Structure formats: structure tokens, C-alpha cells
XYZ file of C-alpha atoms in Angstrom:
646
model
C -35.156 -53.219 -38.517
C -36.025 -50.055 -36.665
C -32.492 -48.618 -37.383
C -32.951 -49.277 -41.223
C -36.414 -47.561 -41.138
C -34.982 -44.495 -39.456
C -32.316 -44.463 -42.072
C -34.685 -44.667 -44.932
C -36.736 -41.896 -43.354
C -33.658 -39.697 -42.975
C -32.950 -40.396 -46.702
C -36.258 -39.296 -47.750
C -36.330 -36.202 -45.860
C -32.753 -35.276 -47.157
C -34.033 -35.943 -50.714
C -36.998 -33.803 -50.192
C -35.222 -30.973 -48.368
C -31.995 -30.864 -50.570
C -33.373 -29.186 -53.686
C -35.258 -26.670 -51.590
C -32.156 -25.817 -49.556
C -29.841 -25.367 -52.554
C -32.114 -23.354 -54.544
C -31.065 -20.421 -52.394
C -27.501 -20.714 -53.244
C -27.527 -18.574 -56.506
C -29.568 -15.965 -54.709
C -27.024 -16.246 -51.779
C -24.125 -15.811 -54.107
C -25.602 -12.795 -55.488
C -26.250 -11.417 -52.201
C -22.793 -12.145 -51.033
C -21.552 -10.267 -54.133
C -23.676 -7.013 -53.266
C -22.509 -7.314 -49.674
C -18.754 -7.648 -50.826
C -19.105 -4.749 -53.104
C -20.764 -2.590 -50.199
C -18.043 -3.679 -47.830
C -15.562 -2.730 -50.607
C -17.117 0.633 -50.635
C -17.010 1.062 -46.939
C -13.497 -0.093 -46.737
C -12.656 2.425 -49.533
C -14.226 5.116 -47.610
C -12.381 4.184 -44.345
C -9.128 3.973 -46.118
C -9.728 7.497 -47.687
C -10.749 8.695 -44.211
C -7.757 7.086 -42.492
C -5.461 8.386 -45.283
C -6.768 11.800 -44.723
C -6.280 11.515 -40.909
C -2.865 10.238 -41.446
C -1.837 12.811 -43.720
C -3.464 15.522 -41.474
C -1.646 14.012 -38.294
C 1.566 14.096 -40.196
C 1.053 17.761 -41.392
C 0.209 18.434 -37.771
C 3.399 16.980 -36.409
C 5.449 18.691 -39.195
C 4.093 21.928 -38.426
C 4.613 21.416 -34.661
C 8.241 20.394 -35.548
C 8.605 23.582 -37.339
C 7.067 25.627 -34.550
C 9.399 23.875 -31.967
C 12.358 24.720 -34.178
C 11.114 28.195 -34.233
C 10.874 28.391 -30.623
C 14.340 27.086 -30.240
C 15.770 29.574 -32.842
C 14.257 32.498 -31.193
C 15.201 31.265 -27.641
C 18.735 30.960 -28.741
C 18.734 34.422 -30.331
C 17.269 35.842 -27.131
C 20.135 34.218 -25.345
C 22.531 35.776 -27.793
C 21.445 39.247 -27.018
C 21.252 38.537 -23.273
C 24.852 37.336 -23.600
C 25.988 40.414 -25.414
C 24.319 42.864 -23.079
C 26.252 41.028 -20.016
C 29.398 41.266 -21.835
C 28.983 44.946 -22.515
C 28.036 45.399 -18.824
C 31.486 44.313 -17.824
C 33.189 46.621 -20.297
C 30.645 49.415 -20.871
C 33.168 52.018 -22.124
C 35.438 49.891 -24.468
C 34.027 50.775 -27.785
C 36.743 48.938 -29.658
C 36.106 45.717 -27.943
C 32.254 46.131 -28.227
C 32.672 46.835 -32.102
C 34.899 43.648 -32.537
C 32.550 41.726 -30.431
C 29.462 42.576 -32.501
C 31.249 42.083 -35.840
C 32.486 38.549 -34.717
C 28.867 37.643 -33.530
C 27.532 38.801 -37.007
C 30.226 36.721 -38.818
C 29.308 33.635 -36.578
C 25.439 33.993 -37.048
C 24.683 35.112 -40.529
C 20.950 35.086 -39.436
C 21.562 38.754 -37.942
C 20.997 41.436 -40.398
C 22.319 44.186 -37.908
C 23.480 44.232 -34.471
C 24.020 47.614 -32.486
C 24.428 48.965 -29.057
C 23.073 52.265 -27.710
C 24.125 54.407 -24.633
C 21.534 55.465 -21.937
C 20.190 58.277 -24.185
C 19.237 55.914 -27.087
C 22.177 56.833 -29.319
C 23.722 54.177 -31.351
C 27.723 54.031 -30.116
C 28.569 50.734 -31.810
C 26.960 48.702 -34.670
C 27.804 46.222 -37.424
C 26.851 48.923 -39.796
C 29.022 51.960 -39.166
C 26.492 54.202 -40.935
C 24.047 53.763 -38.049
C 26.425 54.974 -35.524
C 25.152 58.104 -33.882
C 21.561 57.449 -34.702
C 19.086 58.215 -32.080
C 16.497 55.538 -31.237
C 15.236 56.786 -27.981
C 11.868 57.213 -29.217
C 11.481 53.757 -30.523
C 9.165 51.391 -28.659
C 11.934 48.767 -28.114
C 14.265 51.187 -26.377
C 11.471 52.576 -24.317
C 10.314 49.197 -23.129
C 14.018 48.017 -22.118
C 14.643 51.255 -20.388
C 11.369 50.896 -18.429
C 12.691 47.704 -16.998
C 10.477 45.183 -18.912
C 13.688 42.974 -19.541
C 14.402 41.519 -23.004
C 12.095 43.087 -25.684
C 11.059 41.012 -28.711
C 9.374 42.985 -31.531
C 7.000 41.783 -34.025
C 8.049 41.169 -37.671
C 8.319 44.543 -39.494
C 10.563 45.926 -42.223
C 14.106 47.032 -41.365
C 14.667 50.515 -43.037
C 18.459 50.380 -42.497
C 19.024 47.242 -44.795
C 16.562 48.220 -47.444
C 13.387 47.335 -45.890
C 13.584 43.342 -45.453
C 11.371 41.926 -42.731
C 13.223 41.296 -39.356
C 12.498 40.681 -35.934
C 13.838 42.980 -33.214
C 15.409 41.643 -30.074
C 16.809 44.147 -27.364
C 18.438 43.633 -23.957
C 19.397 46.102 -21.267
C 23.045 46.998 -20.463
C 23.413 47.377 -16.734
C 26.172 48.743 -14.398
C 27.509 47.171 -11.329
C 24.713 48.497 -9.132
C 21.892 47.781 -11.754
C 21.903 51.377 -13.304
C 20.840 51.575 -16.958
C 23.663 52.233 -19.361
C 22.054 51.400 -22.707
C 20.667 48.568 -24.824
C 21.974 45.845 -27.094
C 19.588 45.462 -30.180
C 19.656 42.860 -32.852
C 17.774 42.365 -36.169
C 17.040 38.701 -37.016
C 16.142 38.419 -40.805
C 13.168 36.452 -41.910
C 15.245 34.192 -44.328
C 16.868 32.640 -41.339
C 13.591 31.578 -40.278
C 12.568 30.318 -43.582
C 15.751 28.029 -43.408
C 14.250 26.568 -40.455
C 11.227 25.530 -42.712
C 13.460 24.363 -45.585
C 15.117 21.430 -43.679
C 11.727 20.239 -42.438
C 10.186 20.503 -45.584
C 12.953 18.263 -47.263
C 12.491 15.556 -44.547
C 8.724 15.437 -45.263
C 8.958 15.197 -49.030
C 11.337 12.268 -48.414
C 8.694 10.152 -46.610
C 7.102 7.443 -48.522
C 3.375 7.774 -49.489
C 3.315 11.521 -49.682
C 3.786 13.406 -52.963
C 2.366 16.514 -54.459
C 2.525 20.393 -53.850
C 3.079 21.464 -50.220
C 2.243 24.784 -49.156
C 3.234 26.571 -45.947
C 2.496 29.702 -44.084
C 3.764 31.437 -41.048
C 1.146 33.693 -39.335
C 1.817 36.556 -36.704
C -0.399 36.617 -33.728
C -2.879 38.823 -35.529
C -3.203 36.402 -38.343
C -0.918 38.122 -41.023
C 1.049 35.700 -43.141
C 4.797 37.034 -42.954
C 6.169 33.840 -44.524
C 4.156 32.330 -47.375
C 5.058 29.631 -50.002
C 3.042 31.782 -52.457
C 5.344 35.024 -52.476
C 2.772 37.019 -54.336
C 0.214 36.771 -51.374
C 2.713 37.228 -48.609
C 1.702 39.834 -46.146
C -1.222 40.990 -48.171
C -4.024 39.153 -46.302
C -5.093 38.571 -42.751
C -6.192 34.955 -42.644
C -7.902 35.212 -39.237
C -10.102 38.169 -40.427
C -10.999 36.084 -43.592
C -12.189 33.337 -41.132
C -9.690 30.606 -42.310
C -10.736 27.489 -40.057
C -7.062 26.509 -39.475
C -6.108 30.034 -38.517
C -8.994 30.310 -36.099
C -8.652 26.927 -34.564
C -4.913 27.564 -33.721
C -5.936 29.951 -31.181
C -7.787 27.012 -29.303
C -5.313 24.131 -29.920
C -1.546 23.888 -29.991
C -1.455 21.366 -32.797
C -3.869 19.603 -34.920
C -5.400 19.359 -38.459
C -8.475 20.406 -40.286
C -10.069 19.728 -43.636
C -10.976 23.116 -45.344
C -11.290 24.700 -48.582
C -8.345 26.696 -50.216
C -9.247 30.354 -49.974
C -7.638 31.118 -53.513
C -7.894 28.035 -55.475
C -11.251 26.750 -53.844
C -10.222 23.074 -53.830
C -10.468 20.688 -50.728
C -7.198 20.702 -48.813
C -5.879 19.219 -45.486
C -4.230 21.745 -43.260
C -1.932 21.000 -40.305
C -1.327 23.844 -37.796
C 0.783 24.445 -34.604
C 1.311 27.308 -32.364
C 4.750 28.342 -31.035
C 4.963 28.109 -27.266
C 6.785 29.484 -24.318
C 10.066 28.016 -23.461
C 12.197 28.515 -20.377
C 10.825 31.996 -19.173
C 10.604 33.027 -22.874
C 7.057 33.977 -23.567
C 7.481 33.481 -27.316
C 5.924 35.276 -30.218
C 2.584 33.357 -30.535
C 3.084 32.649 -34.177
C 1.043 30.013 -36.111
C 2.660 27.510 -38.625
C 0.345 26.248 -41.368
C 1.177 23.205 -43.575
C -1.227 22.453 -46.460
C -1.820 19.577 -49.063
C -4.540 19.156 -51.598
C -6.806 16.310 -50.613
C -6.578 15.031 -54.162
C -2.823 14.681 -53.938
C -3.284 12.694 -50.608
C -5.747 10.270 -51.948
C -4.363 9.911 -55.323
C -1.923 6.943 -54.638
C -4.621 4.970 -52.905
C -7.298 5.609 -55.253
C -5.005 4.352 -58.106
C -4.255 1.132 -56.080
C -8.012 0.538 -55.349
C -8.991 1.130 -59.021
C -6.311 -1.533 -60.137
C -7.572 -3.931 -57.413
C -11.244 -3.459 -58.533
C -10.247 -4.334 -62.147
C -8.349 -7.273 -60.843
C -11.323 -8.215 -58.600
C -13.685 -8.342 -61.362
C -11.395 -10.489 -63.466
C -11.349 -12.844 -60.688
C -14.938 -12.789 -59.310
C -16.649 -13.485 -62.459
C -14.990 -16.868 -63.081
C -15.456 -17.736 -59.551
C -19.031 -16.859 -59.572
C -19.444 -19.378 -62.594
C -17.355 -21.863 -60.627
C -19.656 -21.549 -57.628
C -22.877 -22.257 -59.626
C -21.282 -25.425 -60.986
C -20.058 -26.326 -57.412
C -23.838 -26.026 -56.010
C -24.897 -28.588 -58.457
C -22.161 -30.950 -57.320
C -22.734 -29.993 -53.595
C -26.489 -31.000 -53.989
C -25.469 -34.608 -54.975
C -23.049 -34.749 -52.178
C -25.379 -33.371 -49.736
C -27.421 -36.678 -49.595
C -24.476 -38.694 -48.550
C -23.529 -35.927 -46.211
C -26.774 -36.107 -44.517
C -26.672 -39.656 -43.966
C -23.312 -39.459 -42.432
C -24.623 -36.628 -40.546
C -27.421 -38.656 -39.174
C -24.861 -41.279 -37.705
C -22.649 -38.414 -36.440
C -25.643 -36.982 -34.679
C -26.298 -40.034 -32.813
C -22.666 -40.542 -31.993
C -22.628 -36.805 -31.031
C -25.845 -37.305 -28.783
C -24.246 -40.282 -27.067
C -20.973 -38.307 -26.544
C -22.700 -35.358 -25.485
C -24.792 -37.431 -22.857
C -21.606 -39.095 -21.729
C -20.007 -35.624 -21.459
C -23.070 -34.238 -19.602
C -22.890 -37.097 -17.144
C -19.197 -36.642 -16.669
C -19.659 -32.803 -16.309
C -22.480 -33.523 -13.600
C -20.094 -35.774 -11.847
C -17.371 -33.077 -12.052
C -19.747 -30.393 -10.850
C -20.921 -32.653 -7.938
C -17.323 -33.348 -6.988
C -16.055 -32.093 -3.514
C -12.706 -30.949 -5.208
C -12.170 -28.238 -7.747
C -11.718 -29.638 -11.343
C -9.541 -27.877 -14.105
C -9.047 -29.158 -17.467
C -6.118 -27.962 -19.543
C -4.833 -28.547 -23.053
C -1.160 -28.815 -24.203
C -0.870 -25.035 -24.619
C -1.812 -24.490 -20.800
C -5.111 -23.176 -21.637
C -8.071 -24.003 -19.422
C -10.763 -25.986 -21.073
C -12.659 -27.194 -18.095
C -13.760 -25.195 -14.801
C -16.392 -26.541 -12.232
C -18.236 -24.757 -9.524
C -15.685 -25.886 -6.687
C -12.785 -24.314 -8.768
C -14.798 -21.055 -9.157
C -15.476 -21.030 -5.236
C -11.659 -21.736 -4.615
C -10.073 -19.127 -7.075
C -13.155 -16.611 -7.577
C -13.027 -16.945 -11.366
C -16.487 -17.639 -13.080
C -16.556 -20.412 -15.488
C -17.116 -18.331 -18.587
C -14.030 -16.033 -17.677
C -11.685 -18.837 -16.714
C -12.382 -20.849 -19.954
C -9.681 -19.985 -22.507
C -7.216 -18.274 -20.126
C -3.763 -19.686 -19.390
C -3.750 -21.811 -16.211
C -0.481 -20.223 -15.191
C -1.875 -16.619 -15.411
C -5.096 -17.750 -13.547
C -4.278 -19.700 -10.472
C -0.237 -19.685 -10.358
C 1.395 -16.937 -8.327
C 3.956 -14.994 -10.073
C 6.860 -16.975 -8.397
C 5.643 -20.404 -9.738
C 4.586 -19.407 -13.260
C 7.980 -19.865 -14.858
C 8.535 -23.375 -13.224
C 5.023 -24.365 -14.295
C 5.708 -23.366 -17.844
C 9.057 -25.182 -17.867
C 7.549 -28.356 -16.448
C 4.863 -28.383 -19.162
C 7.522 -27.837 -21.963
C 9.638 -30.557 -20.257
C 6.731 -32.972 -20.296
C 5.667 -32.287 -23.693
C 9.314 -32.957 -24.828
C 10.032 -35.856 -22.754
C 6.886 -37.381 -21.463
C 8.186 -37.181 -17.982
C 6.804 -34.983 -15.289
C 7.831 -35.463 -11.604
C 4.869 -33.287 -10.370
C 2.142 -35.473 -12.195
C -0.001 -38.200 -10.754
C 0.892 -37.220 -7.191
C -0.525 -34.947 -4.776
C 1.360 -31.874 -3.897
C 0.770 -28.802 -1.642
C 1.674 -25.460 -3.281
C 0.412 -21.952 -3.097
C -2.424 -20.696 -5.565
C -3.616 -17.316 -6.522
C -7.043 -16.001 -6.027
C -8.726 -13.648 -8.462
C -8.374 -10.728 -6.103
C -4.728 -11.337 -5.768
C -4.238 -12.775 -2.447
C -2.399 -16.449 -2.184
C -4.199 -19.509 -0.809
C -2.726 -22.891 -0.075
C -4.088 -25.672 -2.031
C -3.535 -29.392 -2.679
C -3.075 -30.100 -6.347
C -3.200 -33.338 -8.335
C -2.514 -33.290 -12.184
C -2.976 -36.366 -14.518
C -2.212 -36.277 -18.114
C -4.080 -37.928 -20.777
C -3.093 -38.694 -24.427
C -5.958 -37.674 -26.612
C -6.795 -37.997 -30.386
C -4.099 -36.663 -32.653
C -1.445 -37.380 -30.187
C -2.170 -34.111 -28.192
C -2.055 -34.290 -24.510
C -4.883 -33.115 -22.237
C -4.391 -32.449 -18.261
C -6.973 -33.015 -15.512
C -6.266 -31.290 -12.252
C -8.285 -31.769 -8.982
C -7.739 -28.821 -6.451
C -8.486 -28.589 -2.727
C -8.518 -25.646 -0.713
C -6.436 -26.395 2.440
C -6.761 -23.008 4.037
C -8.814 -24.183 6.734
C -6.418 -27.002 7.360
C -3.397 -24.954 7.309
C -4.944 -22.453 9.602
C -6.038 -25.219 11.986
C -2.359 -26.441 11.880
C -1.008 -22.941 12.336
C -3.377 -22.311 15.324
C -2.449 -25.681 16.801
C 1.287 -24.636 16.369
C 0.447 -21.259 17.885
C -1.373 -22.961 20.799
C 1.329 -25.408 21.402
C 3.865 -22.618 21.311
C 1.718 -20.533 23.617
C 1.245 -23.660 26.052
C 5.143 -24.230 25.908
C 5.711 -20.570 26.725
C 3.079 -20.697 29.535
C 4.679 -23.779 30.882
C 7.932 -22.391 30.762
C 6.588 -19.156 32.443
C 4.894 -21.313 35.075
C 7.977 -23.345 35.848
C 9.931 -19.978 36.298
C 7.163 -18.680 38.479
C 7.020 -22.000 40.531
C 10.874 -21.933 40.856
C 10.518 -18.284 41.923
C 7.824 -19.152 44.240
C 9.730 -22.223 45.634
C 12.648 -19.942 46.182
C 10.426 -17.620 48.030
C 8.683 -20.218 50.175
C 11.996 -21.865 50.923
C 13.229 -18.373 52.143
C 10.107 -17.854 54.036
C 10.185 -21.412 55.558
C 13.873 -20.812 56.654
C 12.697 -17.544 58.248
C 9.697 -19.573 59.780
C 11.937 -22.211 61.107
C 14.237 -19.551 62.563
C 11.391 -17.611 63.977
C 9.785 -21.009 65.444
C 13.278 -21.931 67.005
C 13.542 -18.317 68.379
C 10.051 -18.696 69.898
C 10.739 -22.043 71.239
C 13.922 -20.739 72.783
C 12.014 -17.775 74.179
C 9.355 -20.065 75.484
C 11.982 -22.219 77.201
C 13.503 -19.031 78.573
C 10.195 -17.954 79.791
C 9.527 -21.333 81.208
C 12.765 -21.294 83.155
C 12.054 -17.803 84.409
C 8.597 -18.868 85.394
C 9.894 -21.929 87.384
C 12.509 -19.515 88.890
C 9.904 -16.860 89.894
C 7.748 -19.572 91.108
C 10.509 -21.253 93.191
C 11.460 -17.683 94.455
C 7.669 -16.916 95.390
C 7.582 -20.275 97.089
C 10.755 -19.350 99.048
C 9.191 -15.970 99.888
C 6.046 -17.598 101.047
C 8.014 -20.122 103.058
C 10.034 -17.416 104.801
C 6.627 -15.515 105.384
C 4.888 -18.478 106.616
C 7.921 -19.379 108.915
C 7.885 -15.770 110.288
C 4.133 -15.901 110.793
C 4.321 -19.115 112.361
C 7.082 -18.023 114.528
C 5.153 -14.873 115.653
C 1.977 -16.903 116.046
C 3.814 -19.423 118.229
C 5.286 -16.757 120.172
C 2.046 -15.142 120.702
C 0.200 -18.327 121.328
C 2.717 -20.443 123.218
C 4.329 -17.522 125.384
C 2.187 -14.360 125.828
C -1.254 -16.175 125.622
C -0.124 -18.821 128.051
C 1.374 -16.111 130.516
C -1.984 -14.343 130.211
C -3.710 -17.641 131.002
C -1.503 -17.949 134.138
C -2.253 -14.307 134.976
C -5.804 -15.017 134.668
C -5.535 -17.972 136.885
C -3.718 -16.018 139.437
C -6.092 -13.027 139.463
C -9.006 -15.889 139.814
C -6.924 -17.179 142.878
C -6.511 -13.750 144.097
C -10.154 -13.132 143.961
C -10.987 -16.327 145.852
C -8.742 -15.221 148.684
C -10.304 -11.869 148.569
C -13.730 -13.214 148.673
C -14.212 -11.914 152.173
C -12.712 -8.543 151.199
C -14.697 -5.515 150.698
C -16.907 -5.296 147.569
C -14.856 -2.515 145.779
C -11.895 -4.771 145.837
C -13.571 -7.790 144.522
C -15.047 -5.476 141.906
C -11.530 -4.097 140.895
C -10.134 -7.654 140.696
C -12.949 -8.877 138.630
C -12.673 -5.953 136.302
C -8.919 -6.827 135.938
C -9.806 -10.274 135.324
C -12.101 -9.417 132.362
C -9.544 -7.337 130.952
C -6.971 -10.029 131.109
C -9.362 -12.496 129.491
C -10.289 -9.856 126.866
C -6.497 -9.302 126.063
C -6.190 -13.008 125.768
C -8.875 -13.027 123.341
C -7.249 -10.334 121.342
C -3.787 -12.197 121.384
C -5.680 -15.423 120.393
C -7.221 -13.622 117.525
C -3.975 -12.110 116.514
C -2.516 -15.566 116.559
C -5.374 -16.879 114.328
C -4.776 -14.000 111.896
C -1.100 -14.794 111.617
C -1.993 -18.510 110.173
C -0.256 -19.605 107.183
C -1.706 -17.727 104.007
C -0.699 -20.424 101.538
C -4.195 -21.834 101.513
C -5.555 -18.468 100.334
C -2.858 -17.671 97.919
C -2.295 -20.953 96.059
C -5.275 -23.173 97.143
C -5.652 -26.265 99.137
C -4.085 -28.662 96.613
C -0.985 -26.620 96.515
C -0.830 -26.112 100.170
C -1.085 -29.768 100.820
C 1.662 -30.573 98.115
C 3.736 -27.868 99.690
C 3.169 -29.674 103.182
C 4.179 -33.063 101.726
C 7.294 -31.340 100.167
C 8.238 -30.013 103.693
C 7.598 -33.205 105.277
C 9.723 -35.076 102.846
C 12.472 -32.334 103.283
C 12.341 -32.645 107.185
C 12.051 -36.301 107.552
C 13.838 -37.568 104.472
C 10.612 -39.751 103.869
C 9.606 -40.047 100.216
C 5.991 -38.850 99.904
C 3.538 -38.034 97.125
C 0.145 -36.300 96.895
C -2.459 -36.936 94.292
C -5.863 -35.413 93.654
């Protein structure tokens, strides 16, 4: 019910707005007609302008072609006179050869009016015109210039009196000897008709071009602006166009070649003039001439104006019936507009629903973590989300409409991509579709990046394929993998280096250990030797002490047992004598007592000596060793095993 009310409201609105909308159609048609006429007028003016520009550019190119041919012609003639001068330098006195050479040159090159050679004084010695032989040209400017060392001299256009006064160009080169001395000159006169022949061939080619007809005028100007060649023979050489202020003549001084629209100075009609200036070539300075090519503006525009006039008549014959047909069509369209509005309302609903769905889908795509790219069957990008922009650097507005291969594919993969696309469109088979692959992509700034790509085709309306691609930048992953491989290789290298160093250290330690073992063995052997030496020394010391003790004991025993006892007996005898002499005088007893005291004193001295000669082993080695020594001596004497402990 609600939907029917909305449809009824839309119908009422359409019926109310349709007459008001279509009432403007006649006015719109009239405005369109005026606009079309205005556009036609603008197009006509633009066409005329382009026709004039094209004609001017063609005339300028033709003038440049003629000036280039003039440069080449004069450069060749300059080379001729230089070659003649070098030939005459080889045979400076052979007049017969020189005369035959000049005659042959004039026959081979009809452009020469006259060729002659002078001696160092300026007198003609040989010439193609025998009447000029012997004439003195030493005062002429061309002879003076060459004699003064200025090289090849080119004169300006001037009448040549010898041949009856025709305009000619003088070219003069010096004849020098083996040591560079001046021997004379070779001089030629090139006729102006030869230069006009250069123009004739170019004009013939110009007139054969399509789209150009009518009179074509030309002029050759000297550097000062005097026309020495003119298609209008009546005014040749009579006017100086630069002094008269002709735009084309003045502009030629500032530009080598171009064109200009100006007014003809005699006929006072608009003309198009192309101009070009001769240039230097290969060390040849040139004549600085100007070539003017001129056509009437009316002749240039005549073809297009005739065509446009015919088109205008045909257009009127067609537009008037069409205008009537449009008015009839407006009435019919008004009726069909109502039905169209109803269909449009339904289409709007469907479009709104589709747009909402597209908006939702686009939002999902924009929020996706991977880059999303849509492509049509022609390989043109139709969708591009933010992630794709971040990966490849192309903004959405620039990426949409570009070829996928030219946007993200490196040059080495583009041909394969295009071949694969054509193969899929032809066969429906694509090995790279519906699978994830790792390839190299191309950033906007040109550097390549590793990406993971998955492409899925979809068959749309009308049987046209569309493609959806999801892209992921795997640069970080690749970098991590590369770093991992690098670290692993570095670790492997360090392990190998460590193994080598451990082996070296092990070898060094083994060598050091062997040296240490040898040193320890040597030290142990040394200690054994030292211990043996110590024991031997101790044994020797004991032997010395034993001998010393035995000697002391023997002396002490002798002193104690023999001398001391004898002294004791002597003292006893003296005491007995003293008793026997008790009744003797006092001085005898006193003498005996004194003798007894001295004997006692001597006995004490002997006892003291015997005491001092006691064994010193107690003082030298101590009581334990002395006791051990006594036990050892007892064992040795009695053969009874004894031991001492403390």
C-alpha cells in the first residue's frame, strides 16, 4: 500500500513537471542553433588561421630550402676557385695548361660567365675570353683583398662589364708558390641566371603540392636589402626593401627562417611572406642574402572558403528539416517522459540499493588489511583501495583508468601478464588465477618490491570478465628472511672460524703441553739429580765429620788418657816429694809447691783442651741427628740393629 502511494505521488509529480520541463526545448534548440553557428564561425576563423600558418610555414620552409641550395651552390663555386688556384700553384708558368684547364672548367660548369688568372702584378695572363688577356686589375678591390692575405674573396652582386653588363658574383683565390709567396690570383664570375636556376626547381616542386595554387612571387635580397633577383623583372634592383621598411626584409635580420603577414608594397593587398637567410657553411662565411617567397592571402584561403561556403549551404538544407523534426520529437518525448519517470523511480530505488551495497562492499575493501585492485577485461584498473595506494604509491584518482601492467608490473613481467590475460580471455584457463603467488611489483617511484598476489576472475553482465586482486607487501617478511639467512650464514661463518681457532688453539696447547711435559720431566730429572747430589754431599759431609770426630776423639783421648794422667802422676810425685821435704828449708818447699801449682795449672789446661776437642756433631747437626749418628755407629760396630725415634 505504501509503495503504491509513492508510485502515485511520483506519477503526479512527473505529470506536473513534464510540461514545464519540455517547454524549454524549443528555446534550447534555438540556442543550440546559435551556438552551432558561433562554433562554426570560430572553427572557420581557426581554419583560416591554420591555413595561413600552414601556408606561411610552407613558404618559410621553401625559402629555407632555396637559401640552403644557394649556400651549397656558392660553397661549391668557392671550392672550384680554390681547386683552380691550387692546380695553378703546381704549374704557375704553364700558360697552355692553364688556358686549357679554364676552358674545360667553363664548359663543365655553364654557370661561369668568365674565368681568368692574373700574375702577381694583377695582369690577366689566361682567361676564357681571350679579349681580356693582358688587362690590368691590380686596382680592383678583389685583387687587393686576395693579395693582402684575406684568402678567398667573394664579391657582392654587381654588373660584369666584360660580358655586356649582366649581374654576376666575383670569387677570387690566391695562387701561391712552394714557399707561400704570392704568384697571382684565379678569379671567376658566376652569373645570376645560375642562381635563378636554383629557384626554378624549388618553385616547380612547390607548385606541385596539393592545396596551393595561385601566383607565387620571390625575391633575392642582398645584405643591404636590394633585390637582385625578382619575379617582377620591372622592379629588379630598383628598390631597397629594408629602407622602405618591409616587415619580412627587416625580420630576416633577426631570424634565420620564418613567415609574416604583411601588405604588398606595390599592389597593397594582404600577402603571406616566408623568408630565410643564407648561412655560413664549412668555414665559408656566406653572402648574408635573404630569400623572400610570397603568396596572396586571398589565394591561400580561396580553396577553404569555397569548401566552407558549400558546407554552409548543405548545412542549411539539412538543419531546417532537422529543426522541424526536433519540434515534433519534443511532443512525442513529453508523452514518453511520464513512462520514463516511473521506470526511473524504480531504477533509482534499485540504484540506491546497489549503491548502498557497493558502499558497504567498498568500505569492507577499504578496511581490508590487504591491498585490493579491480581490473576489467582490457587490463584497466577499476578499483583501488587505500592499502594498494600505500603499497604502490599511486593515489586512487591517478590509478583508476591506468593499465594494471603499466602501473604495478615491472618491465620484465608485463609481457607475460598481457599474454596470460589474452590466453585466459581466449580459453578461460589461467594457471596463475585463484592461487597465491609471490612476484615482484613496481612502486610508483620505480623501485621493485616483493608482493604476494591473488587474482580471482568473475564473469559479469554481458559475458565480460572482471578481475579482483588482493595484494600484500611482503617486503618486511622477505627482509626478515634475508636477515635470518644472513645471520645464519654469519653464525655458520663464525662457527667455522671458531672451529678453526679452537683447532689452532688446541694445536698450540698440545704443543705447549708437550713442551711443559718435557720441561716437567727435565725438572723432575734435575730434582732427582739434585737429590742424589744432596745425598752424596750429605754422605760426604758425614764422612768428613766422622773423620774429624775420630781425629778429635783420638787427640782428646791422647790428651786425657796419656798426658793428663802423666801430669796427674807427676803432681802426685811432687806431692810425695813435698811430704818428704816437709822438714827441708822453707825455700825448697816453696819451690816444690810452686812447681806443684804449675803442674796442676797445666793439667787444667790439658783438660780444657780435651774438653774443647769434644765431638762437634751436636753443634753442627743438632741432638737428634747426633743421637741418630750414634745409633748408626753402634749398629755398624756391634752389628745389632737399632732405631731412634723422636
